[in-house]
Tab-separated table of C-alpha atoms and ligand atoms in Angstrom:
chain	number	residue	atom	x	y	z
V	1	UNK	CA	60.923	141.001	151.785
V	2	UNK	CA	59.371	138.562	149.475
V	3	UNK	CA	61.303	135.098	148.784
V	4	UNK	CA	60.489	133.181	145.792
V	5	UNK	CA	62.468	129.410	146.136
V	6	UNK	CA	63.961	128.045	143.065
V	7	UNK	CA	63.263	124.670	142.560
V	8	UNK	CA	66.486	123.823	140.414
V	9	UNK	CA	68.295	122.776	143.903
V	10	UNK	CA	64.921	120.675	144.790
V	11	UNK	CA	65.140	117.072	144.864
V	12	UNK	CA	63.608	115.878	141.640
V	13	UNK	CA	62.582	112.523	142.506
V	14	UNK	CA	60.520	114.037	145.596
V	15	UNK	CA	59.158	116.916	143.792
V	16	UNK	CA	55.671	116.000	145.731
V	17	UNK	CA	57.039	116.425	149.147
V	18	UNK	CA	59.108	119.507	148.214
V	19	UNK	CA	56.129	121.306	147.339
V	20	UNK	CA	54.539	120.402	149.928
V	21	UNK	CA	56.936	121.827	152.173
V	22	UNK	CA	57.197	125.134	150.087
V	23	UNK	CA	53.165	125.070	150.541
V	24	UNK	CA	53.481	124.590	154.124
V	25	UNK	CA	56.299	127.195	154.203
V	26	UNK	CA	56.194	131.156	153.981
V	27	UNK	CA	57.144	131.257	150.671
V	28	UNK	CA	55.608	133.885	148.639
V	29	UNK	CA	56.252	132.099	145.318
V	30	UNK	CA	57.848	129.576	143.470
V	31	UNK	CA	60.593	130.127	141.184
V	32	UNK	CA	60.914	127.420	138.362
V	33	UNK	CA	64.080	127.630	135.913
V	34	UNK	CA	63.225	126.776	132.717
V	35	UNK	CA	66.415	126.638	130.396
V	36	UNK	CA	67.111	124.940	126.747
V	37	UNK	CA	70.352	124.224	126.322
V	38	UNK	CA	70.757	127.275	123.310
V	39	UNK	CA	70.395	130.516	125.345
V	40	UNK	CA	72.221	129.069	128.422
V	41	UNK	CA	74.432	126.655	128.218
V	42	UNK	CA	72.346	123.817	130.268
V	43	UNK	CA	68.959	121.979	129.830
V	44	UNK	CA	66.244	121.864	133.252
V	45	UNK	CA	62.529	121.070	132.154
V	46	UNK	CA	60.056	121.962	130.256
V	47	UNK	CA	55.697	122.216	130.493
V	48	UNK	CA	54.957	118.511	131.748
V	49	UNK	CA	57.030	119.894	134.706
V	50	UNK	CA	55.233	123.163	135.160
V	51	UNK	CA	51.993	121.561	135.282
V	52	UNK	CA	52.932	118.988	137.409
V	53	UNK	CA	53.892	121.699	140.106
V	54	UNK	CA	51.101	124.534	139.337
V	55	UNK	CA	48.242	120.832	140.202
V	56	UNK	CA	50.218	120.691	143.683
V	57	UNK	CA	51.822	124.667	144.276
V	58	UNK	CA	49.112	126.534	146.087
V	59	UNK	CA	51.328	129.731	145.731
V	60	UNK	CA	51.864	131.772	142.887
V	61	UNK	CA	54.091	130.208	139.723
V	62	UNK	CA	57.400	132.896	138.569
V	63	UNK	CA	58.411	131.107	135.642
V	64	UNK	CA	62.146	131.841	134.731
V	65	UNK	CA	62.323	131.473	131.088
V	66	UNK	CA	66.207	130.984	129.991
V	67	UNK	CA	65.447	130.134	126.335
V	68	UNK	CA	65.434	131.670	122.808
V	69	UNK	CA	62.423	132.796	121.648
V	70	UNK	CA	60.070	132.867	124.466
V	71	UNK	CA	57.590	135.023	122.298
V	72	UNK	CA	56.075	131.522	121.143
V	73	UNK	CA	55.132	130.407	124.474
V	74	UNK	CA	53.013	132.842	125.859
V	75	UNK	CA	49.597	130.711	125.892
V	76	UNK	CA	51.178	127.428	126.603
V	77	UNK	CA	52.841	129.031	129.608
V	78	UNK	CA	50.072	130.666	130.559
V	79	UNK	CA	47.711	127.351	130.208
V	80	UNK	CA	50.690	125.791	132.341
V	81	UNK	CA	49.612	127.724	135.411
V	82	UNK	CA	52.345	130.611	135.194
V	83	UNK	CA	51.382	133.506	137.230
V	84	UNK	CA	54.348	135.120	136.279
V	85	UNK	CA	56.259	135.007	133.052
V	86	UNK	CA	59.760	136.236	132.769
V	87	UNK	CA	61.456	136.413	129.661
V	88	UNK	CA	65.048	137.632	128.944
V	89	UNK	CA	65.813	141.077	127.464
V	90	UNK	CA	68.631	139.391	125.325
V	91	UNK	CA	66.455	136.409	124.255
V	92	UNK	CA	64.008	138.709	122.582
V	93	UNK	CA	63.960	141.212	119.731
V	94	UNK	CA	60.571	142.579	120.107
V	95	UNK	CA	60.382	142.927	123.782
V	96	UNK	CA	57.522	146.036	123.767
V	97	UNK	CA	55.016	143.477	121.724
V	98	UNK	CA	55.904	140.600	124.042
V	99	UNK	CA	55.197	142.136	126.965
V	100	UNK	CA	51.729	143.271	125.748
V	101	UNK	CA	51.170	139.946	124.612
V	102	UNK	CA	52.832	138.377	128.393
V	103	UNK	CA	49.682	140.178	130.299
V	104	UNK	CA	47.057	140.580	127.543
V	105	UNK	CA	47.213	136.478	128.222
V	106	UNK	CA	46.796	137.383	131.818
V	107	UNK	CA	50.053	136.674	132.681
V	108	UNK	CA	51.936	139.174	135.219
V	109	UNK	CA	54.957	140.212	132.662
V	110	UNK	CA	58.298	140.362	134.142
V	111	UNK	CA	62.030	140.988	132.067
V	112	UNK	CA	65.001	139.675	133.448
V	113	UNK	CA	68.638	141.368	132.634
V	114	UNK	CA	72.075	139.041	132.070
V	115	UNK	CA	74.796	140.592	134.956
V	116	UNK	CA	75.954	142.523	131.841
V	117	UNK	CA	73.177	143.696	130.184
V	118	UNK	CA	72.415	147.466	131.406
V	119	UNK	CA	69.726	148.369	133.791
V	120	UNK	CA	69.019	151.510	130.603
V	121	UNK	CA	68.019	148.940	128.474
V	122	UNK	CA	64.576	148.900	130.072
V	123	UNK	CA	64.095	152.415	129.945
V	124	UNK	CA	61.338	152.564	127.480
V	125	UNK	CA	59.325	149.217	128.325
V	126	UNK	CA	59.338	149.964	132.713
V	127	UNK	CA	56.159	151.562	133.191
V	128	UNK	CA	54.411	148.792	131.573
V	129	UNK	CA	56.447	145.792	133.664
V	130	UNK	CA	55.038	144.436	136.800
V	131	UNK	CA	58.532	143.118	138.246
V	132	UNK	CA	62.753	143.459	136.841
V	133	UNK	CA	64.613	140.421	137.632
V	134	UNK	CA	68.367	141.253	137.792
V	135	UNK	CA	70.656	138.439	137.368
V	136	UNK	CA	73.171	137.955	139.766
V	137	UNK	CA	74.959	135.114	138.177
V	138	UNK	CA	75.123	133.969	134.857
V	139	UNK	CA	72.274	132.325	133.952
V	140	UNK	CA	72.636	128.138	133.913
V	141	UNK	CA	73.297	126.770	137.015
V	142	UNK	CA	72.635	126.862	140.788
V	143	UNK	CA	74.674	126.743	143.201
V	144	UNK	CA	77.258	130.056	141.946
V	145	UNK	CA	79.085	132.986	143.739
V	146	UNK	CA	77.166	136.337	143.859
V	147	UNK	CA	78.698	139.087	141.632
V	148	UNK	CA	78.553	142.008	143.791
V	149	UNK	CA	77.876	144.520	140.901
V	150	UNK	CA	74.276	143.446	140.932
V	151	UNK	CA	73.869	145.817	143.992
V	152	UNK	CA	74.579	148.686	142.066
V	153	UNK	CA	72.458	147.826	139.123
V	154	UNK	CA	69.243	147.334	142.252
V	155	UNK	CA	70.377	151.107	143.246
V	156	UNK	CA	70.213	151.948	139.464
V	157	UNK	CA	66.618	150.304	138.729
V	158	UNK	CA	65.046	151.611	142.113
V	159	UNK	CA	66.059	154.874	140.449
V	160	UNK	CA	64.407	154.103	136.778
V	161	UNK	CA	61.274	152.706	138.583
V	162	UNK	CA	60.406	155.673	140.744
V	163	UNK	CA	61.427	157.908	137.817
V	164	UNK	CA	59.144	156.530	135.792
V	165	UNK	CA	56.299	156.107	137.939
V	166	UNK	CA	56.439	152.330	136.974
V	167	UNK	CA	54.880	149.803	139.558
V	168	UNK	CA	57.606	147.011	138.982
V	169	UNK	CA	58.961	145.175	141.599
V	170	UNK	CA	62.758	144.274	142.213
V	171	UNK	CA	63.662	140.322	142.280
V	172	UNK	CA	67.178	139.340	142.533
V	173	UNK	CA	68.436	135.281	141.513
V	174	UNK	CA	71.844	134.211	142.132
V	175	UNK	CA	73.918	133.305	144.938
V	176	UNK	CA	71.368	135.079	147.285
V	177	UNK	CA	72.119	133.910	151.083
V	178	UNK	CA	71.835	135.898	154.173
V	179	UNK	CA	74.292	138.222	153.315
V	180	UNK	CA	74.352	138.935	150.001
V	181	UNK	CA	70.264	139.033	150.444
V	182	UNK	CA	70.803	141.615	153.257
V	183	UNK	CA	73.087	143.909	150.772
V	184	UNK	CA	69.866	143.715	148.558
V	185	UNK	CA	67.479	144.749	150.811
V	186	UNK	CA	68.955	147.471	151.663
V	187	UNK	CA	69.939	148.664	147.919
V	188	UNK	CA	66.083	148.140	147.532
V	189	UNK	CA	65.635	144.307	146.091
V	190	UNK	CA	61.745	143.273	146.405
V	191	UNK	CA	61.719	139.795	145.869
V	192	UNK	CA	64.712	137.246	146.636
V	193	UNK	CA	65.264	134.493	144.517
V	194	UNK	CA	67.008	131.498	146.155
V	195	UNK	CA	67.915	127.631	145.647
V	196	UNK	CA	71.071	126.395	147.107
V	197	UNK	CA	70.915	128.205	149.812
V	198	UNK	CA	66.901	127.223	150.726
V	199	UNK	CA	67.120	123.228	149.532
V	200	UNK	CA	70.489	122.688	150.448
V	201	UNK	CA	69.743	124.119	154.561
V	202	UNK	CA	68.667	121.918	157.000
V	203	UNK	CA	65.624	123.694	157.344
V	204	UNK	CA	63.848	125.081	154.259
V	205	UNK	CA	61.631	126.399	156.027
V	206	UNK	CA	62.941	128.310	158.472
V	207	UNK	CA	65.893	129.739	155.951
V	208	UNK	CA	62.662	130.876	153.703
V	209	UNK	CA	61.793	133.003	156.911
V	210	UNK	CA	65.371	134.276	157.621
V	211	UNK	CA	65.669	135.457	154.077
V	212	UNK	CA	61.575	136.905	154.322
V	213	UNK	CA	62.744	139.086	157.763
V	214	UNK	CA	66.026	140.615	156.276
T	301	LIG	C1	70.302	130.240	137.616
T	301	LIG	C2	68.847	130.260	138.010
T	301	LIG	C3	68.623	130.451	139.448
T	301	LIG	C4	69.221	129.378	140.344
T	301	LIG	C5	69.701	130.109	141.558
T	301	LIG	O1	70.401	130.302	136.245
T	301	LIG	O2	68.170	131.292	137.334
T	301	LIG	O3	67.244	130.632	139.756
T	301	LIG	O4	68.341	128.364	140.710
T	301	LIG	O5	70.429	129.233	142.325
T	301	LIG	P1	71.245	129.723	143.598
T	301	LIG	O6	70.275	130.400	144.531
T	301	LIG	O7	71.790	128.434	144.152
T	301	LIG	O8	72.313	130.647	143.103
T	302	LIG	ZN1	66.101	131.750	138.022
């Protein structure tokens, strides 16, 4: 199992030492929440942010991108330090053309699905995706219950992938913890996202590594 930590449950005003402990840990990413305050009804940070964490992160950036519009931010993302760019099916009409446009900047391109937005709707854009992220909240905060539905949608898009012969890999954000992150390994989840549960432990560390063996 990969585990990707989001930072939104981080302490801010030690952002330095917090990456230095993800660094240290056996992380296999980090997850940073970007939201405005118009697709999802709360504000995080923006770019200064992001390149303030790729100077320090020596793992791989997956950029959660809860905003309208995320077509315009392709090359400022990727001059960020994003490794990975995930953009919201619902926050953008012409998904096909922004996913082109996500790795011809040489960005890995990744779509990530509101708990009721349909696993189908990525049908026709799969084989060209390098990783789903299925929402297991509702996008906005940290810190909120797990809706147990997202286990069937991980059963659903395992099916689509192999199907399709796509290459995409599974990440699941949203009240992950031991248990709910066990439910999704077995339904077939790749990568867990997880904040609360990671920051809020007495050991980061070590809950990165329970979460990495389940
Ligand atoms: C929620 C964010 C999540 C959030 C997860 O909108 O996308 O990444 O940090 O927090 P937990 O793991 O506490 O549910
Ligand atoms: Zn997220």
């Amino acid at each position: 199992m990969l585990v990707s930590p989001s930072l939104l449950s981080a302490d801010f005003g030690n952002l330095d030492r917090e990456i230095d402990m993800l660094n240290r840990s056996n992380a296999d990413m980090i997850h940073l929440d970007v939201m405005d305050g118009v697709f999802v009804p709360n504000i995080s940070f923006g770019f200064p942010v992001i390149e303030a964490v790729a100077r320090k992160s020596e793992k791989p950036l997956d950029v959660h991108l809860m905003i309208v519009n995320p077509q315009n931010y392709i090359n400022q993302m990727r001059d960020a330090g994003a490794t990975i760019m995930n953009i919201h099916q619902e926050a953008c009409i012409h998904l096909d053309r922004t996913i082109d446009a996500i790795k011809n900047a040489g960005m890995k391109a990744a779509v990530t699905l509101n708990p009721s937005t349909p696993v189908a709707m990525l049908e026709d854009v799969i084989a060209n995706l390098d990783m789903v992220l299925l929402m297991s909240v509702n996008p906005g905060f940290g810190g909120q219950k797990f809706i147990t539905n997202t286990i069937k949608k991980t059963i659903q898009l395992k099916e689509l992938i192999s199907r399709s012969g796509s290459k995409a890999l599974i990440e699941v954000d949203g009240g992950v913890n031991n248990i709910t992150g066990k439910s999704l390994a077995k339904a077939g989840a790749d990568i867990l996202v997880a904040g609360s549960y990671v920051f809020n432990s007495d050991n980061p560390a070590h809950t990165i590594d329970l979460l990495k063996s389940l």
